[in-house]
Amino acid sequence: MTKMVDLLDEFGEATVVLTGGTMGSAVLSEINNSPARDTLDWSRVHFWWGDERWLPRGDAERNETQAREALLDHLGLDGSTIHAFPASDEGIDLDAAAEVYALELAAHAHEGATLPRFDITFLGVGPDGHVASLFPEQPGIRETEATVIAVRNAPKPPPERLSLTLPVINSSTRIWMVLAGADKASALGLSLAGASINEVPAAGVEGRRSTLYYVDREATAEVPENLTATEIFWTAADATD
């Protein structure tokens, strides 16, 4: 919350990219339950998503739906600052949906840029090391030209998804990666060790100013101590930016 206040003071508005999954919803629920929630002018915060499941609008498994229930629907927003991915019941196919979101990104880019200024991007990390819907050994993680891709044959349901590409994610000023549980220990360790991006997509994530890891004890249980040095590894207690 403190960082958001600073961003609003500096730029007049802030832009946040949300993640889905259990951890994404948990983070937003914590913000919603915070006594400081209403001290922030949320009408000046733009919300985007790193990826989305190709499901009907309002489906309980959509990242958008979960984010709305956890936080966004409690903020009294008019909707103009919530930039959700298209849904499968809106009369367009998956490829067209990717183009629609790419055009929306471009439409909100600042002068001279091709993308909005992403101040903070939240990312979860799967046990296989995937981020957003960029999965190991799939073409999406190697995409460098497109800003948004259609994902088919994802190794976890649903198989069809939409995702920002890695260059777009890495255009973010700050990336905050959230991991919890022993099943994430391998992905965390390989990411910090500089594994192949094709094999561990999370290893390719790097914010322009900072990349912070917010983790629990279980996620670090098997990670060598030298990989959790403070210059490359952060917990919530360390983070100042």
mmCIF file of C-alpha atoms in Angstrom:
data_model
loop_
_atom_site.group_PDB
_atom_site.id
_atom_site.type_symbol
_atom_site.label_atom_id
_atom_site.label_comp_id
_atom_site.label_asym_id
_atom_site.label_seq_id
_atom_site.Cartn_x
_atom_site.Cartn_y
_atom_site.Cartn_z
ATOM 1 C CA MET A 1 0.000 0.000 0.000
ATOM 2 C CA THR A 2 2.841 2.392 0.795
ATOM 3 C CA LYS A 3 4.354 1.889 -2.654
ATOM 4 C CA MET A 4 0.992 2.565 -4.280
ATOM 5 C CA VAL A 5 0.693 5.852 -2.397
ATOM 6 C CA ASP A 6 4.164 6.829 -3.597
ATOM 7 C CA LEU A 7 3.280 5.967 -7.201
ATOM 8 C CA LEU A 8 0.084 8.002 -7.117
ATOM 9 C CA ASP A 9 1.983 10.953 -5.679
ATOM 10 C CA GLU A 10 4.676 10.685 -8.360
ATOM 11 C CA PHE A 11 2.632 9.925 -11.478
ATOM 12 C CA GLY A 12 -0.968 10.802 -10.613
ATOM 13 C CA GLU A 13 -2.012 7.257 -11.429
ATOM 14 C CA ALA A 14 -0.645 3.732 -11.086
ATOM 15 C CA THR A 15 -0.827 0.597 -13.169
ATOM 16 C CA VAL A 16 -0.895 -2.905 -11.693
ATOM 17 C CA VAL A 17 -0.859 -6.271 -13.463
ATOM 18 C CA LEU A 18 -2.690 -8.963 -11.511
ATOM 19 C CA THR A 19 -2.091 -12.683 -11.345
ATOM 20 C CA GLY A 20 -4.561 -15.500 -10.808
ATOM 21 C CA GLY A 21 -4.566 -18.666 -8.787
ATOM 22 C CA THR A 22 -4.756 -19.247 -5.066
ATOM 23 C CA MET A 23 -1.917 -16.890 -4.204
ATOM 24 C CA GLY A 24 -3.206 -14.109 -6.435
ATOM 25 C CA SER A 25 -6.602 -14.186 -4.745
ATOM 26 C CA ALA A 26 -5.006 -14.413 -1.306
ATOM 27 C CA VAL A 27 -2.955 -11.267 -1.899
ATOM 28 C CA LEU A 28 -6.005 -9.314 -3.047
ATOM 29 C CA SER A 29 -8.075 -10.564 -0.118
ATOM 30 C CA GLU A 30 -5.402 -9.352 2.285
ATOM 31 C CA ILE A 31 -5.511 -5.918 0.661
ATOM 32 C CA ASN A 32 -9.300 -5.876 0.860
ATOM 33 C CA ASN A 33 -9.199 -6.720 4.564
ATOM 34 C CA SER A 34 -6.500 -4.175 5.355
ATOM 35 C CA PRO A 35 -7.545 -1.187 7.495
ATOM 36 C CA ALA A 36 -5.542 0.962 5.077
ATOM 37 C CA ARG A 37 -7.538 -0.094 2.034
ATOM 38 C CA ASP A 38 -9.738 2.986 1.885
ATOM 39 C CA THR A 39 -6.855 5.421 2.349
ATOM 40 C CA LEU A 40 -5.920 4.877 -1.307
ATOM 41 C CA ASP A 41 -7.666 6.545 -4.235
ATOM 42 C CA TRP A 42 -8.332 3.364 -6.201
ATOM 43 C CA SER A 43 -10.018 5.277 -9.030
ATOM 44 C CA ARG A 44 -6.517 6.273 -10.173
ATOM 45 C CA VAL A 45 -5.222 2.690 -10.333
ATOM 46 C CA HIS A 46 -5.463 0.767 -13.614
ATOM 47 C CA PHE A 47 -5.714 -3.018 -13.387
ATOM 48 C CA TRP A 48 -4.541 -5.448 -16.067
ATOM 49 C CA TRP A 49 -3.954 -9.197 -16.003
ATOM 50 C CA GLY A 50 -0.915 -11.263 -16.910
ATOM 51 C CA ASP A 51 -3.080 -14.051 -18.280
ATOM 52 C CA GLU A 52 -6.608 -15.386 -18.378
ATOM 53 C CA ARG A 53 -8.432 -18.661 -18.835
ATOM 54 C CA TRP A 54 -10.579 -18.818 -21.973
ATOM 55 C CA LEU A 55 -13.908 -19.198 -20.204
ATOM 56 C CA PRO A 56 -17.233 -17.306 -20.170
ATOM 57 C CA ARG A 57 -17.437 -13.949 -18.430
ATOM 58 C CA GLY A 58 -18.193 -14.460 -14.756
ATOM 59 C CA ASP A 59 -16.974 -18.062 -14.681
ATOM 60 C CA ALA A 60 -15.630 -18.850 -11.228
ATOM 61 C CA GLU A 61 -12.342 -20.091 -12.719
ATOM 62 C CA ARG A 62 -11.538 -16.860 -14.547
ATOM 63 C CA ASN A 63 -8.784 -14.803 -12.969
ATOM 64 C CA GLU A 64 -10.922 -11.719 -13.485
ATOM 65 C CA THR A 65 -13.839 -13.202 -11.530
ATOM 66 C CA GLN A 66 -11.604 -14.201 -8.643
ATOM 67 C CA ALA A 67 -9.962 -10.774 -8.517
ATOM 68 C CA ARG A 68 -13.332 -9.044 -8.541
ATOM 69 C CA GLU A 69 -14.605 -11.168 -5.682
ATOM 70 C CA ALA A 70 -11.421 -10.752 -3.653
ATOM 71 C CA LEU A 71 -10.969 -6.998 -4.085
ATOM 72 C CA LEU A 72 -12.126 -5.106 -7.159
ATOM 73 C CA ASP A 73 -15.884 -5.306 -6.564
ATOM 74 C CA HIS A 74 -15.352 -3.806 -3.102
ATOM 75 C CA LEU A 75 -13.674 -0.618 -4.336
ATOM 76 C CA GLY A 76 -16.601 1.171 -5.960
ATOM 77 C CA LEU A 77 -14.853 1.495 -9.331
ATOM 78 C CA ASP A 78 -16.722 2.520 -12.487
ATOM 79 C CA GLY A 79 -15.043 -0.149 -14.602
ATOM 80 C CA SER A 80 -13.001 2.137 -16.850
ATOM 81 C CA THR A 81 -9.783 1.245 -15.046
ATOM 82 C CA ILE A 82 -10.354 -2.521 -15.075
ATOM 83 C CA HIS A 83 -8.837 -4.001 -18.225
ATOM 84 C CA ALA A 84 -10.009 -7.603 -18.299
ATOM 85 C CA PHE A 85 -9.214 -10.040 -21.085
ATOM 86 C CA PRO A 86 -12.060 -10.919 -23.476
ATOM 87 C CA ALA A 87 -14.207 -13.925 -22.566
ATOM 88 C CA SER A 88 -15.143 -17.028 -24.540
ATOM 89 C CA ASP A 89 -18.845 -16.115 -24.715
ATOM 90 C CA GLU A 90 -18.353 -12.743 -26.393
ATOM 91 C CA GLY A 91 -18.538 -13.842 -30.018
ATOM 92 C CA ILE A 92 -14.843 -13.865 -30.953
ATOM 93 C CA ASP A 93 -12.313 -16.658 -31.200
ATOM 94 C CA LEU A 94 -9.132 -17.058 -29.173
ATOM 95 C CA ASP A 95 -6.818 -15.468 -31.735
ATOM 96 C CA ALA A 96 -9.091 -12.465 -32.154
ATOM 97 C CA ALA A 97 -9.263 -12.106 -28.374
ATOM 98 C CA ALA A 98 -5.466 -11.901 -28.209
ATOM 99 C CA GLU A 99 -5.532 -9.151 -30.830
ATOM 100 C CA VAL A 100 -8.227 -7.253 -28.917
ATOM 101 C CA TYR A 101 -6.162 -7.210 -25.734
ATOM 102 C CA ALA A 102 -3.021 -6.244 -27.632
ATOM 103 C CA LEU A 103 -4.877 -3.282 -29.125
ATOM 104 C CA GLU A 104 -6.140 -2.240 -25.704
ATOM 105 C CA LEU A 105 -2.590 -2.317 -24.340
ATOM 106 C CA ALA A 106 -1.444 -0.114 -27.220
ATOM 107 C CA ALA A 107 -4.371 2.266 -26.741
ATOM 108 C CA HIS A 108 -3.315 2.903 -23.139
ATOM 109 C CA ALA A 109 0.364 3.331 -23.876
ATOM 110 C CA HIS A 110 1.915 6.633 -22.906
ATOM 111 C CA GLU A 111 3.188 8.944 -25.631
ATOM 112 C CA GLY A 112 6.138 7.452 -27.449
ATOM 113 C CA ALA A 113 5.602 3.977 -25.960
ATOM 114 C CA THR A 114 3.910 0.830 -27.230
ATOM 115 C CA LEU A 115 2.706 -0.407 -23.831
ATOM 116 C CA PRO A 116 1.257 1.112 -20.682
ATOM 117 C CA ARG A 117 3.720 1.825 -17.888
ATOM 118 C CA PHE A 118 3.401 -1.217 -15.649
ATOM 119 C CA ASP A 119 4.390 -0.071 -12.164
ATOM 120 C CA ILE A 120 3.842 -3.379 -10.371
ATOM 121 C CA THR A 121 3.272 -6.820 -11.854
ATOM 122 C CA PHE A 122 2.229 -9.682 -9.589
ATOM 123 C CA LEU A 123 3.183 -13.172 -10.761
ATOM 124 C CA GLY A 124 2.483 -16.565 -9.333
ATOM 125 C CA VAL A 125 4.806 -19.433 -10.193
ATOM 126 C CA GLY A 126 3.592 -22.944 -10.919
ATOM 127 C CA PRO A 127 5.324 -26.078 -9.637
ATOM 128 C CA ASP A 128 6.642 -26.531 -13.189
ATOM 129 C CA GLY A 129 8.051 -22.998 -13.192
ATOM 130 C CA HIS A 130 5.427 -21.460 -15.460
ATOM 131 C CA VAL A 131 4.418 -17.812 -15.096
ATOM 132 C CA ALA A 132 1.241 -16.237 -16.462
ATOM 133 C CA SER A 133 0.300 -18.855 -19.101
ATOM 134 C CA LEU A 134 3.841 -19.264 -20.403
ATOM 135 C CA PHE A 135 4.577 -22.944 -19.922
ATOM 136 C CA PRO A 136 7.846 -24.878 -20.189
ATOM 137 C CA GLU A 137 8.828 -26.134 -23.648
ATOM 138 C CA GLN A 138 5.890 -24.366 -25.319
ATOM 139 C CA PRO A 139 6.134 -21.723 -28.073
ATOM 140 C CA GLY A 140 4.696 -18.958 -25.908
ATOM 141 C CA ILE A 141 7.775 -18.610 -23.724
ATOM 142 C CA ARG A 142 9.897 -17.986 -26.849
ATOM 143 C CA GLU A 143 7.590 -15.340 -28.349
ATOM 144 C CA THR A 144 9.358 -11.972 -28.654
ATOM 145 C CA GLU A 145 7.258 -10.028 -31.192
ATOM 146 C CA ALA A 146 3.649 -10.268 -30.038
ATOM 147 C CA THR A 147 2.471 -8.622 -26.836
ATOM 148 C CA VAL A 148 -0.420 -11.036 -26.244
ATOM 149 C CA ILE A 149 -0.668 -14.659 -27.332
ATOM 150 C CA ALA A 150 -3.360 -17.273 -27.656
ATOM 151 C CA VAL A 151 -2.379 -20.387 -25.704
ATOM 152 C CA ARG A 152 -3.633 -23.797 -26.767
ATOM 153 C CA ASN A 153 -2.907 -27.214 -25.308
ATOM 154 C CA ALA A 154 -1.860 -25.821 -21.934
ATOM 155 C CA PRO A 155 -0.697 -28.676 -19.678
ATOM 156 C CA LYS A 156 -3.238 -27.720 -17.015
ATOM 157 C CA PRO A 157 -6.945 -26.999 -17.484
ATOM 158 C CA PRO A 158 -8.395 -25.188 -19.197
ATOM 159 C CA PRO A 159 -6.210 -25.842 -22.242
ATOM 160 C CA GLU A 160 -7.083 -22.551 -23.950
ATOM 161 C CA ARG A 161 -5.817 -19.308 -22.438
ATOM 162 C CA LEU A 162 -4.578 -15.802 -23.167
ATOM 163 C CA SER A 163 -1.269 -14.473 -21.898
ATOM 164 C CA LEU A 164 1.073 -11.535 -21.971
ATOM 165 C CA THR A 165 4.452 -12.466 -23.411
ATOM 166 C CA LEU A 166 7.705 -12.418 -21.465
ATOM 167 C CA PRO A 167 9.013 -9.146 -22.989
ATOM 168 C CA VAL A 168 5.775 -7.423 -21.924
ATOM 169 C CA ILE A 169 6.011 -8.843 -18.416
ATOM 170 C CA ASN A 170 9.644 -7.738 -18.192
ATOM 171 C CA SER A 171 8.732 -4.211 -19.237
ATOM 172 C CA SER A 172 7.303 -3.810 -15.722
ATOM 173 C CA THR A 173 9.146 -1.510 -13.370
ATOM 174 C CA ARG A 174 8.664 -3.916 -10.463
ATOM 175 C CA ILE A 175 7.749 -7.580 -10.533
ATOM 176 C CA TRP A 176 6.575 -9.194 -7.314
ATOM 177 C CA MET A 177 6.595 -12.994 -7.492
ATOM 178 C CA VAL A 178 4.455 -14.808 -4.939
ATOM 179 C CA LEU A 179 5.141 -18.432 -4.028
ATOM 180 C CA ALA A 180 3.907 -20.638 -1.207
ATOM 181 C CA GLY A 181 4.152 -24.324 -0.439
ATOM 182 C CA ALA A 182 6.719 -27.072 -0.692
ATOM 183 C CA ASP A 183 5.604 -27.916 -4.237
ATOM 184 C CA LYS A 184 7.061 -24.592 -5.386
ATOM 185 C CA ALA A 185 10.540 -25.190 -3.895
ATOM 186 C CA SER A 186 11.994 -26.765 -7.015
ATOM 187 C CA ALA A 187 10.696 -24.016 -9.310
ATOM 188 C CA LEU A 188 12.013 -21.351 -6.938
ATOM 189 C CA GLY A 189 15.446 -22.915 -6.686
ATOM 190 C CA LEU A 190 15.780 -23.405 -10.438
ATOM 191 C CA SER A 191 14.617 -19.832 -11.113
ATOM 192 C CA LEU A 192 17.180 -18.364 -8.737
ATOM 193 C CA ALA A 193 19.896 -20.646 -10.138
ATOM 194 C CA GLY A 194 19.391 -19.282 -13.643
ATOM 195 C CA ALA A 195 17.841 -22.329 -15.278
ATOM 196 C CA SER A 196 16.958 -22.364 -18.968
ATOM 197 C CA ILE A 197 14.011 -20.071 -19.637
ATOM 198 C CA ASN A 198 12.581 -22.634 -22.027
ATOM 199 C CA GLU A 199 12.554 -25.221 -19.239
ATOM 200 C CA VAL A 200 11.715 -22.883 -16.325
ATOM 201 C CA PRO A 201 9.932 -19.755 -17.605
ATOM 202 C CA ALA A 202 10.121 -18.078 -14.185
ATOM 203 C CA ALA A 203 13.905 -17.926 -14.606
ATOM 204 C CA GLY A 204 13.401 -15.369 -17.368
ATOM 205 C CA VAL A 205 11.414 -12.893 -15.285
ATOM 206 C CA GLU A 206 13.223 -9.638 -14.554
ATOM 207 C CA GLY A 207 11.626 -6.310 -13.705
ATOM 208 C CA ARG A 208 13.322 -3.171 -14.979
ATOM 209 C CA ARG A 209 13.939 -1.849 -11.451
ATOM 210 C CA SER A 210 13.398 -4.807 -9.135
ATOM 211 C CA THR A 211 12.227 -8.398 -8.979
ATOM 212 C CA LEU A 212 11.082 -9.447 -5.527
ATOM 213 C CA TYR A 213 10.190 -12.920 -4.313
ATOM 214 C CA TYR A 214 7.509 -13.107 -1.617
ATOM 215 C CA VAL A 215 7.683 -16.652 -0.277
ATOM 216 C CA ASP A 216 6.820 -18.786 2.720
ATOM 217 C CA ARG A 217 9.162 -21.088 4.628
ATOM 218 C CA GLU A 218 7.932 -24.219 2.855
ATOM 219 C CA ALA A 219 8.805 -22.812 -0.565
ATOM 220 C CA THR A 220 12.400 -22.172 0.502
ATOM 221 C CA ALA A 221 12.917 -25.365 2.490
ATOM 222 C CA GLU A 222 15.015 -27.077 -0.180
ATOM 223 C CA VAL A 223 16.596 -24.006 -1.767
ATOM 224 C CA PRO A 224 20.382 -23.722 -1.169
ATOM 225 C CA GLU A 225 21.237 -20.869 1.171
ATOM 226 C CA ASN A 226 23.577 -19.241 -1.333
ATOM 227 C CA LEU A 227 20.599 -18.717 -3.676
ATOM 228 C CA THR A 228 18.663 -16.797 -1.041
ATOM 229 C CA ALA A 229 21.274 -14.077 -0.643
ATOM 230 C CA THR A 230 19.566 -10.732 -0.132
ATOM 231 C CA GLU A 231 20.958 -9.215 -3.320
ATOM 232 C CA ILE A 232 18.863 -11.594 -5.446
ATOM 233 C CA PHE A 233 16.225 -12.942 -3.071
ATOM 234 C CA TRP A 234 13.648 -10.982 -1.147
ATOM 235 C CA THR A 235 10.909 -11.623 1.342
ATOM 236 C CA ALA A 236 8.192 -9.213 2.367
ATOM 237 C CA ALA A 237 10.322 -8.087 5.304
ATOM 238 C CA ASP A 238 13.175 -7.071 2.996
ATOM 239 C CA ALA A 239 11.259 -5.244 0.315
ATOM 240 C CA THR A 240 11.404 -1.471 0.227
ATOM 241 C CA ASP A 241 10.705 -0.920 -3.480
#
